[in-house]
Coordinates of C-alpha atoms in Angstrom, one line a residue:
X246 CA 64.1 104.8 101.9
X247 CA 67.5 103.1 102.3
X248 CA 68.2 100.8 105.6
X249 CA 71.8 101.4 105.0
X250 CA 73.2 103.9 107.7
X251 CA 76.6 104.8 108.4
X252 CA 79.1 106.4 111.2
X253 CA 82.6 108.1 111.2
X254 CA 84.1 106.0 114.3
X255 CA 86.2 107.5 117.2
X256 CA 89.2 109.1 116.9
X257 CA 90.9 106.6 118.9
X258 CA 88.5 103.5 117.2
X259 CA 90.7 101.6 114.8
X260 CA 88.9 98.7 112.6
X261 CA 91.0 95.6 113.1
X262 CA 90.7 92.0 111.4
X263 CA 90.2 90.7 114.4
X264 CA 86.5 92.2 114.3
X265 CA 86.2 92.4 111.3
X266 CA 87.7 89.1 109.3
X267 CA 87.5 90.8 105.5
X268 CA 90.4 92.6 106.7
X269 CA 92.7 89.5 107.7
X270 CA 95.2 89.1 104.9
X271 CA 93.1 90.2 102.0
X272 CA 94.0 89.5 98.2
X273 CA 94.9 93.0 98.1
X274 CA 97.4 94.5 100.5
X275 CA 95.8 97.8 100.8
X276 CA 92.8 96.6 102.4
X277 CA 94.9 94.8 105.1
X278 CA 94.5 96.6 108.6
X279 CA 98.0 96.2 108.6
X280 CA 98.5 98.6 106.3
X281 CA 96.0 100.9 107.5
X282 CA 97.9 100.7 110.7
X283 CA 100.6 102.0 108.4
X284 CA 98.3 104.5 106.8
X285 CA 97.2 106.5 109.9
X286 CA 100.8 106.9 110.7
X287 CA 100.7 109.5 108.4
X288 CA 101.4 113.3 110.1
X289 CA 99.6 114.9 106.3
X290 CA 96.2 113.4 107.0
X291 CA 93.9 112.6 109.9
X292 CA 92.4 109.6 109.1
X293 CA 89.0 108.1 110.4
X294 CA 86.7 105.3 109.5
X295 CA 83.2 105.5 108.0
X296 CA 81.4 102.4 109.0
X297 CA 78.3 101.0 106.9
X298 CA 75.4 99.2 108.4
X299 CA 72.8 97.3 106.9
X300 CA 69.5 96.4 109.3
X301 CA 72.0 97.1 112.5
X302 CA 75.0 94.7 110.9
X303 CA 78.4 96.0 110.0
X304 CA 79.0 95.7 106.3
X305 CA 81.5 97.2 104.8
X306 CA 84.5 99.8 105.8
X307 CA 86.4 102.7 104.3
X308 CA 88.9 105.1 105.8
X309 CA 88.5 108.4 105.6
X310 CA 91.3 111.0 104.9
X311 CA 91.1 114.4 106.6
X312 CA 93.3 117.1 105.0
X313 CA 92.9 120.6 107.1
X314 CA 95.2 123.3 105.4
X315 CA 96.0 122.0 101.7
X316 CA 99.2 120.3 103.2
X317 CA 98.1 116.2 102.3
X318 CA 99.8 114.2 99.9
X319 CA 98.2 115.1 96.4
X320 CA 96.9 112.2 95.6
X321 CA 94.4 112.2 98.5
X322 CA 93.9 115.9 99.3
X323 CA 90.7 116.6 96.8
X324 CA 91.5 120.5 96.5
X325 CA 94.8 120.6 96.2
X326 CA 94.6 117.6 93.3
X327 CA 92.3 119.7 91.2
X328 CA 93.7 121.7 88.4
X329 CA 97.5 119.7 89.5
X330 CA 98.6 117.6 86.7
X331 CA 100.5 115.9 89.1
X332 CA 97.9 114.1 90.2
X333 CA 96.4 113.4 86.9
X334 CA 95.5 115.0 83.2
X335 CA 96.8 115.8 80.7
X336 CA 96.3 119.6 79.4
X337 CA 98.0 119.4 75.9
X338 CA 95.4 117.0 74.5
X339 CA 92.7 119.5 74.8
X340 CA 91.8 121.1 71.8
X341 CA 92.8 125.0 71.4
X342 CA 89.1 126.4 73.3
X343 CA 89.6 123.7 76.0
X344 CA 93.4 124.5 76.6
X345 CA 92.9 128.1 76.8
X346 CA 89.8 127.4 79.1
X347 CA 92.5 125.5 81.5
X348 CA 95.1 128.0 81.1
X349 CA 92.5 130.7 82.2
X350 CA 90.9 128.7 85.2
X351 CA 94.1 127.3 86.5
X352 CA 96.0 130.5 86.9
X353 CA 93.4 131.8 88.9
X354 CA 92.3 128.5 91.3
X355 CA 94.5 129.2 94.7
X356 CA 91.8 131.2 96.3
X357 CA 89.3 128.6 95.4
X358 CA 90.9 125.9 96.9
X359 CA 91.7 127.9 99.9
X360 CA 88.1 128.3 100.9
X361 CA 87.2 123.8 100.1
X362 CA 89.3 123.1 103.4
X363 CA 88.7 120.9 105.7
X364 CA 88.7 118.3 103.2
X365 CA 87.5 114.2 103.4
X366 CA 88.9 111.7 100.6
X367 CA 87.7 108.3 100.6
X368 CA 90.5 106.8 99.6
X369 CA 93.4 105.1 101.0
X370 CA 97.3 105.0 100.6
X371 CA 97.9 102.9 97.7
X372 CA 95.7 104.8 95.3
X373 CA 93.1 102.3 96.4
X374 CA 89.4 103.1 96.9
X375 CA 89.8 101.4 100.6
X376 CA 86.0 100.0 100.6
X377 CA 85.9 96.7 102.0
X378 CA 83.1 95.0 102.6
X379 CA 82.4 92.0 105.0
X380 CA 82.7 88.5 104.1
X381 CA 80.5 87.0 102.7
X382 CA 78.6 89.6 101.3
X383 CA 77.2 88.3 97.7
X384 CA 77.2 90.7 94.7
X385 CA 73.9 92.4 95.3
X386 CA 74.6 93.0 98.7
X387 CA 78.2 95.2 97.8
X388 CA 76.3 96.7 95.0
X389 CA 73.5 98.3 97.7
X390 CA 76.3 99.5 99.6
X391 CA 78.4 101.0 96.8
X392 CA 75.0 103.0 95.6
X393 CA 75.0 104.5 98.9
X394 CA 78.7 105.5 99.4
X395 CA 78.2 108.9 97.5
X396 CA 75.1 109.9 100.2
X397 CA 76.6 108.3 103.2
X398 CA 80.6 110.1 102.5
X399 CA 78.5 113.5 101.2
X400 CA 76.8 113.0 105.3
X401 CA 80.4 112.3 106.6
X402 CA 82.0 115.5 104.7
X403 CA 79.1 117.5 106.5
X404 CA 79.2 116.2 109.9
X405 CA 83.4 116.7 109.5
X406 CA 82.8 119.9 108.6
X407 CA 84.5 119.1 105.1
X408 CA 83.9 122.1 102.5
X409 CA 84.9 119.7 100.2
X410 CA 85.1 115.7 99.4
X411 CA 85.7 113.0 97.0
X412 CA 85.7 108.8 96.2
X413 CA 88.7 108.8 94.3
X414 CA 90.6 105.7 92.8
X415 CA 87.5 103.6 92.1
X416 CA 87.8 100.5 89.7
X417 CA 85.6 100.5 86.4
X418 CA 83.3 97.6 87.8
X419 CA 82.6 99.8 90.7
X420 CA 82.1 102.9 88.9
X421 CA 79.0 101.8 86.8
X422 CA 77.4 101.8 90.1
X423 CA 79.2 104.4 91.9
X424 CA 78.8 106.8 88.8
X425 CA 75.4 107.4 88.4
X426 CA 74.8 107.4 92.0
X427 CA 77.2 110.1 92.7
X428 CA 76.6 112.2 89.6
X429 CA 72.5 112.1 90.8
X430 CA 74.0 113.7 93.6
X431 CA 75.9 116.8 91.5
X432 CA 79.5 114.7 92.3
X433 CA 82.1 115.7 89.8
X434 CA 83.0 112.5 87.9
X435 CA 86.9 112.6 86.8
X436 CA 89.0 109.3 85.3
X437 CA 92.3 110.1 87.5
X438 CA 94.5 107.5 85.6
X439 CA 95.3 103.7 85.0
X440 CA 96.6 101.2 87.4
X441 CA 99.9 99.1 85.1
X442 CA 98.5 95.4 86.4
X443 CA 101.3 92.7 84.9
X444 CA 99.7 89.4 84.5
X445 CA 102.2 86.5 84.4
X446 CA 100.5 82.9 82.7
X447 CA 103.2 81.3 82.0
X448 CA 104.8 78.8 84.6
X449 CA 108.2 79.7 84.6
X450 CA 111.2 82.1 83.3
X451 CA 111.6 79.8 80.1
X452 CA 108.2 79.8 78.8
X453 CA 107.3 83.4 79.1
X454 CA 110.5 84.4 77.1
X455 CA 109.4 81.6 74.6
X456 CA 105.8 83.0 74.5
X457 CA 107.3 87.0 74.1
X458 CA 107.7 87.6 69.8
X459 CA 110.7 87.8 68.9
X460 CA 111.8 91.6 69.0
X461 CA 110.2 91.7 72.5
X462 CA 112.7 88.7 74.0
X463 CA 115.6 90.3 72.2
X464 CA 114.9 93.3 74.2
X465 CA 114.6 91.9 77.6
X466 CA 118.0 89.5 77.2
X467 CA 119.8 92.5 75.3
X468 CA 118.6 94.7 78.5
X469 CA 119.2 91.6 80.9
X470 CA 123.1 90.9 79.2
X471 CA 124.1 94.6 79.5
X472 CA 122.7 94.1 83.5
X473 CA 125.2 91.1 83.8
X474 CA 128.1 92.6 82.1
X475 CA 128.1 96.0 83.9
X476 CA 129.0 93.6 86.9
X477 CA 125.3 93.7 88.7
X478 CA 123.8 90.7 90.4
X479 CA 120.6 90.2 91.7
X480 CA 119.0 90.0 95.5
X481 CA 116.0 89.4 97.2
X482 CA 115.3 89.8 100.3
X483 CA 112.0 88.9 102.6
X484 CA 110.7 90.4 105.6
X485 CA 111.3 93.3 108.1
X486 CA 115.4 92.8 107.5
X487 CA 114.9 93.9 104.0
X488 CA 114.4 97.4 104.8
X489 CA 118.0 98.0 105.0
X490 CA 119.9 101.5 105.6
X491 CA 121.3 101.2 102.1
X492 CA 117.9 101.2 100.5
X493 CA 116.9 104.2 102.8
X494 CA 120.3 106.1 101.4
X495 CA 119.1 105.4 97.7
X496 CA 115.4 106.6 98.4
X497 CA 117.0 109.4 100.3
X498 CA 119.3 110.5 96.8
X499 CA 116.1 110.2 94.8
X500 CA 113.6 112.5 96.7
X501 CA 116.1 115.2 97.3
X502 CA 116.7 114.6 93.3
X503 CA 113.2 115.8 92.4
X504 CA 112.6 117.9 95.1
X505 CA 110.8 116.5 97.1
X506 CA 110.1 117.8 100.9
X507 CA 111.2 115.9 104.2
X508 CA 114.4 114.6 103.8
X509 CA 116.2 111.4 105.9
X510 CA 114.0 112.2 108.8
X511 CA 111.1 111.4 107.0
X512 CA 112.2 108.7 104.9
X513 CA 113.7 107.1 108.0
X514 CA 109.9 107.3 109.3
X515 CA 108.4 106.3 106.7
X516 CA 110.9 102.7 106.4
X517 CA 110.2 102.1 110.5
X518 CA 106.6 102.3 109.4
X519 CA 106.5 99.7 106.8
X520 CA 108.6 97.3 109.1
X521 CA 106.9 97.7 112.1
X522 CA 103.2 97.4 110.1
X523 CA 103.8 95.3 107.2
X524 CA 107.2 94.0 107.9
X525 CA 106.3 90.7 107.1
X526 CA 104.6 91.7 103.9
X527 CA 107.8 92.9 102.0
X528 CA 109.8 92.0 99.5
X529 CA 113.1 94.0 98.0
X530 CA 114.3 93.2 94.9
X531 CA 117.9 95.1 94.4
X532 CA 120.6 95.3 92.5
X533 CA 124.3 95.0 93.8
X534 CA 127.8 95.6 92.1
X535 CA 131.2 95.2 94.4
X536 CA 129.2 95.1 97.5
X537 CA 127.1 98.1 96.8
X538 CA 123.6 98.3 96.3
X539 CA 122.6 100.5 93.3
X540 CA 119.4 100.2 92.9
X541 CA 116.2 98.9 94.3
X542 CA 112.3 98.3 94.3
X543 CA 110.3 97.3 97.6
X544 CA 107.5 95.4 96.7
X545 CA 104.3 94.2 98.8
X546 CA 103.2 90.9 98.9
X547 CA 99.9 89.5 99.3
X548 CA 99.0 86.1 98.5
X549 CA 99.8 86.0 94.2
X550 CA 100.3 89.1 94.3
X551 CA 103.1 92.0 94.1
X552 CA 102.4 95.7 94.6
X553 CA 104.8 97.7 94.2
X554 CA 105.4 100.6 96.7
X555 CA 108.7 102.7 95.7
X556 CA 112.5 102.0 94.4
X557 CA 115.4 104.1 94.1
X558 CA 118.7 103.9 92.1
X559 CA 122.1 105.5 92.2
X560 CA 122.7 108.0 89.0
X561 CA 125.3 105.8 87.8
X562 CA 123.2 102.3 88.0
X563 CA 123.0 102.6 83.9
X564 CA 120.0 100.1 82.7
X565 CA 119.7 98.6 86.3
X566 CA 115.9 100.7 86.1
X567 CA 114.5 98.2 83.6
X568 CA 116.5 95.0 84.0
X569 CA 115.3 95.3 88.1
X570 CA 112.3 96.5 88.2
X571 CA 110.6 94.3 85.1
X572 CA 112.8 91.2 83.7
X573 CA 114.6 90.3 87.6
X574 CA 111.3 91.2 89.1
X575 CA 109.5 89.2 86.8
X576 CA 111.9 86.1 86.9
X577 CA 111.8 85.8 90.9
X578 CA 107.6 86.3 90.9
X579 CA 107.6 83.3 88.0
X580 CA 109.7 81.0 90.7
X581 CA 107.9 81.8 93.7
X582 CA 104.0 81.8 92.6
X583 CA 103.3 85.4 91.9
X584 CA 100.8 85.6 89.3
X585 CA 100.4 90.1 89.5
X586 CA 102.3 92.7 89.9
X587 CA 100.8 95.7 90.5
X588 CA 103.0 98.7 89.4
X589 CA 101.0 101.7 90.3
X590 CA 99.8 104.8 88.1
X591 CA 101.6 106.7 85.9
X592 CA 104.8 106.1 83.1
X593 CA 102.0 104.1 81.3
X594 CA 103.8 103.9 78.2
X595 CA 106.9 102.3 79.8
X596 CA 104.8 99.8 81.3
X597 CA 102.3 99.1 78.5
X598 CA 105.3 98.3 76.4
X599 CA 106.4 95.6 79.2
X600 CA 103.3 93.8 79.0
X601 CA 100.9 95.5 81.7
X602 CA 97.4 96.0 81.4
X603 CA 96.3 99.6 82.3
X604 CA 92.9 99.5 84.0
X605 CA 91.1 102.7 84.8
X606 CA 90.3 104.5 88.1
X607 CA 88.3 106.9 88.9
X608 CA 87.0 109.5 91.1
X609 CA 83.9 112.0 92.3
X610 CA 84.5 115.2 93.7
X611 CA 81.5 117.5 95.7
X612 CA 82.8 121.0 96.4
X613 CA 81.1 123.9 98.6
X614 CA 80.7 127.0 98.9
X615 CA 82.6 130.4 96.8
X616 CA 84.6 128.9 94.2
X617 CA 82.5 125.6 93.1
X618 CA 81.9 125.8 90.5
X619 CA 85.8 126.9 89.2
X620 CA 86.6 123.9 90.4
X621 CA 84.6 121.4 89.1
X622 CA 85.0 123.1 85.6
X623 CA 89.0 122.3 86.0
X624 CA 87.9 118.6 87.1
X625 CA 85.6 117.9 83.7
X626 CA 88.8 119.2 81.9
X627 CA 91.2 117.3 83.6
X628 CA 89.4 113.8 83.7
X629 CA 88.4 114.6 79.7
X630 CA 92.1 115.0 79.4
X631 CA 93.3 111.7 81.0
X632 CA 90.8 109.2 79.5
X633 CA 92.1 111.1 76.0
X634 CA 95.8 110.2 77.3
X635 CA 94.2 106.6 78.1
X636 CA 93.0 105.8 75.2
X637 CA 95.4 106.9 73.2
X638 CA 97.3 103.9 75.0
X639 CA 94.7 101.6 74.5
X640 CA 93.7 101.3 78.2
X641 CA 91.5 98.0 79.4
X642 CA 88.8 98.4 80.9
X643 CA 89.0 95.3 82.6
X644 CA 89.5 95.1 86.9
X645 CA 90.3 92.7 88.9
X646 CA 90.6 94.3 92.5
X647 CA 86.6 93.1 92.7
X648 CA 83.9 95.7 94.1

């Protein structure tokens, strides 16, 4: 019998570093309560807090995101990610039985996932699993907990009233002990893509071009030299001032460019946010020409560490993309002791060929009820898809955001 226990906290209880120290300016920013703060400002989910105990001592924390009418951000709303390659898969590395499988089940899946709502992701914004576990805690002790998570989240999803759940953006060293645990449990397993981790050795700007061969360094100078003579320069700014109303504009152009829903208002929000949360945390690296900022990418910072959280550029910002966002990025992080820069998933190709090391993550997904087992037929063929896309990469299966 395990004497780990857990609860889903308050409505209005909100974990803070002050009670709980792991939280206080972590190695990585998305297990700040800073940026949970920024997290439950969110109007897509409802977020909560699952709180593990060991013998009556608080152990480790996770947020929880509630999605009620398939209207969360995909990458945290478990039905609504299912059968979306949006979220993750890739459908045309099946072979011809498998495709036609997928063709079949996903035209046919918007009833299912209409009945798996409510729905509870253990996850956090960031594409971050969101566990964090109290200081201290050796190896063994974070390893009892993480065997548990799939029971004590399946227990959460019930008392919720959750038809459906899921652990989603798990590192590799935390899925050999979350895997077989959930999967004991009749959790969907599904890989849902690669976090792009650049690792910078050496100790400045001159020795990593020195240490790149040569066609690589002719690259990033040709790429840098057509940055320069198109007339852009380089700035950086620090702290809540760098969230600027030109960088809004630019974010602005690029979401109503793909579509995407919102608009200023919510863009607007979404910039307050970040300022008023993890203000002191950011970092925009932009490019300027005449005056005018074309192009930009707002990074986080936390101790050596980047992570990258969204960029925009103007449509006529030719070759700013590449020169900004790796070769200027990459020269200011050498001078100012960033060692990682975290990039986010997807556009692995791009970023392998930069240098990044693509690290695995992974998720479990429990559904409920009519429809089940549609679903998890779609998730075994998506997650086969992406860890063909993965490899054919030559993904690492390396981590380093710990357990």
């Amino acid at each position: 019998m395990s004497d780990l226990t857990a609860e889903i906290l308050d409505a209005e209880a909100r974990p803070t570093a002050a009670a709980f120290p792991a939280l206080a300016a972590p190695a990585v920013i998305w297990e700040d309560d800073r940026w949970w703060r920024f997290t439950e400002r969110t109007d897509l989910h409802e977020v909560r807090y699952l709180a593990v105990r060991e013998d009556g001592d608080l152990v480790a924390l996770a947020p929880l995101l509630i999605t009620r009418d398939g209207g969360g951000l995909l990458f945290y709303d478990t039905p609504k990610m299912t059968g979306d390659t949006g979220a993750f898969g890739a459908p045309e590395l099946l072979d011809a039985g498998q495709r036609g499988r997928w063709d079949d089940l996903t035209g046919r899946l918007a009833d299912a996932r209409r009945g798996m709502y409510p729905s509870v992701a253990l996850s956090v914004f960031g594409s971050h699993h969101g566990i964090v576990h109290a200081a201290g805690r050796d190896a063994a002790g974070r390893a009892r907990v993480l065997t548990e998570v799939p029971r004590l989240l399946e227990e959460a999803a019930d008392q919720l009233g959750c038809r459906s759940s899921s652990l989603l953006y798990a590192t590799d060293e935390q899925a050999a002990v979350l895997g077989p645990a959930a999967e004991a449990r009749g959790h969907v397993p599904a890989v849902l893509g690669a976090e792009s981790v650049m690792r910078l050795y050496a100790p400045d700007w001159e020795t990593y071009l020195a240490g790149l061969t040569s066609r690589k360094r002719s690259r990033v100078l040709n790429e840098l030299r057509g940055y320069t003579d198109a007339g852009f320069t380089t700035v950086v700014r620090e702290g809540p001032g760098s969230l600027s109303d030109p960088i809004v504009d630019l974010q602005v152009k690029l979401r109503a460019k793909y579509g995407l829903p919102g608009g200023r208002a919510r863009v607007q929000r979404d910039f307050d946010a970040l300022r008023e949360t993890v203000g002191d945390s950011c970092t925009v690296i932009s490019a300027e020409r005449d005056g005018e900022t074309v192009g930009f990418v707002l990074y986080l910072r936390a101790g050596r560490a980047l992570y990258g959280r969204t960029a925009g550029f103007h449509e006529d910002a030719k070759g700013v993309y590449f020169a900004l966002t790796y070769h200027e990025t990459y020269r200011w992080a050498l001078a100012h002791g960033v060692r990682e820069i975290w990039y986010g998933l997807a556009a692995y190709h791009a970023k392998k060929v930069r240098g990044c090391d693509l690290e695995a993550r992974h998720g479990w997904f429990r559904f409920t009820g009519a429809g089940a087992p549609e679903l998890e037929e779609v998730l075994r063929l998506q997650g086969t898809s992406e860890t063909d896309r993965l490899r054919s990469l030559g993904y690492d299966s390396t981590t380093s955001q710990g357990d």
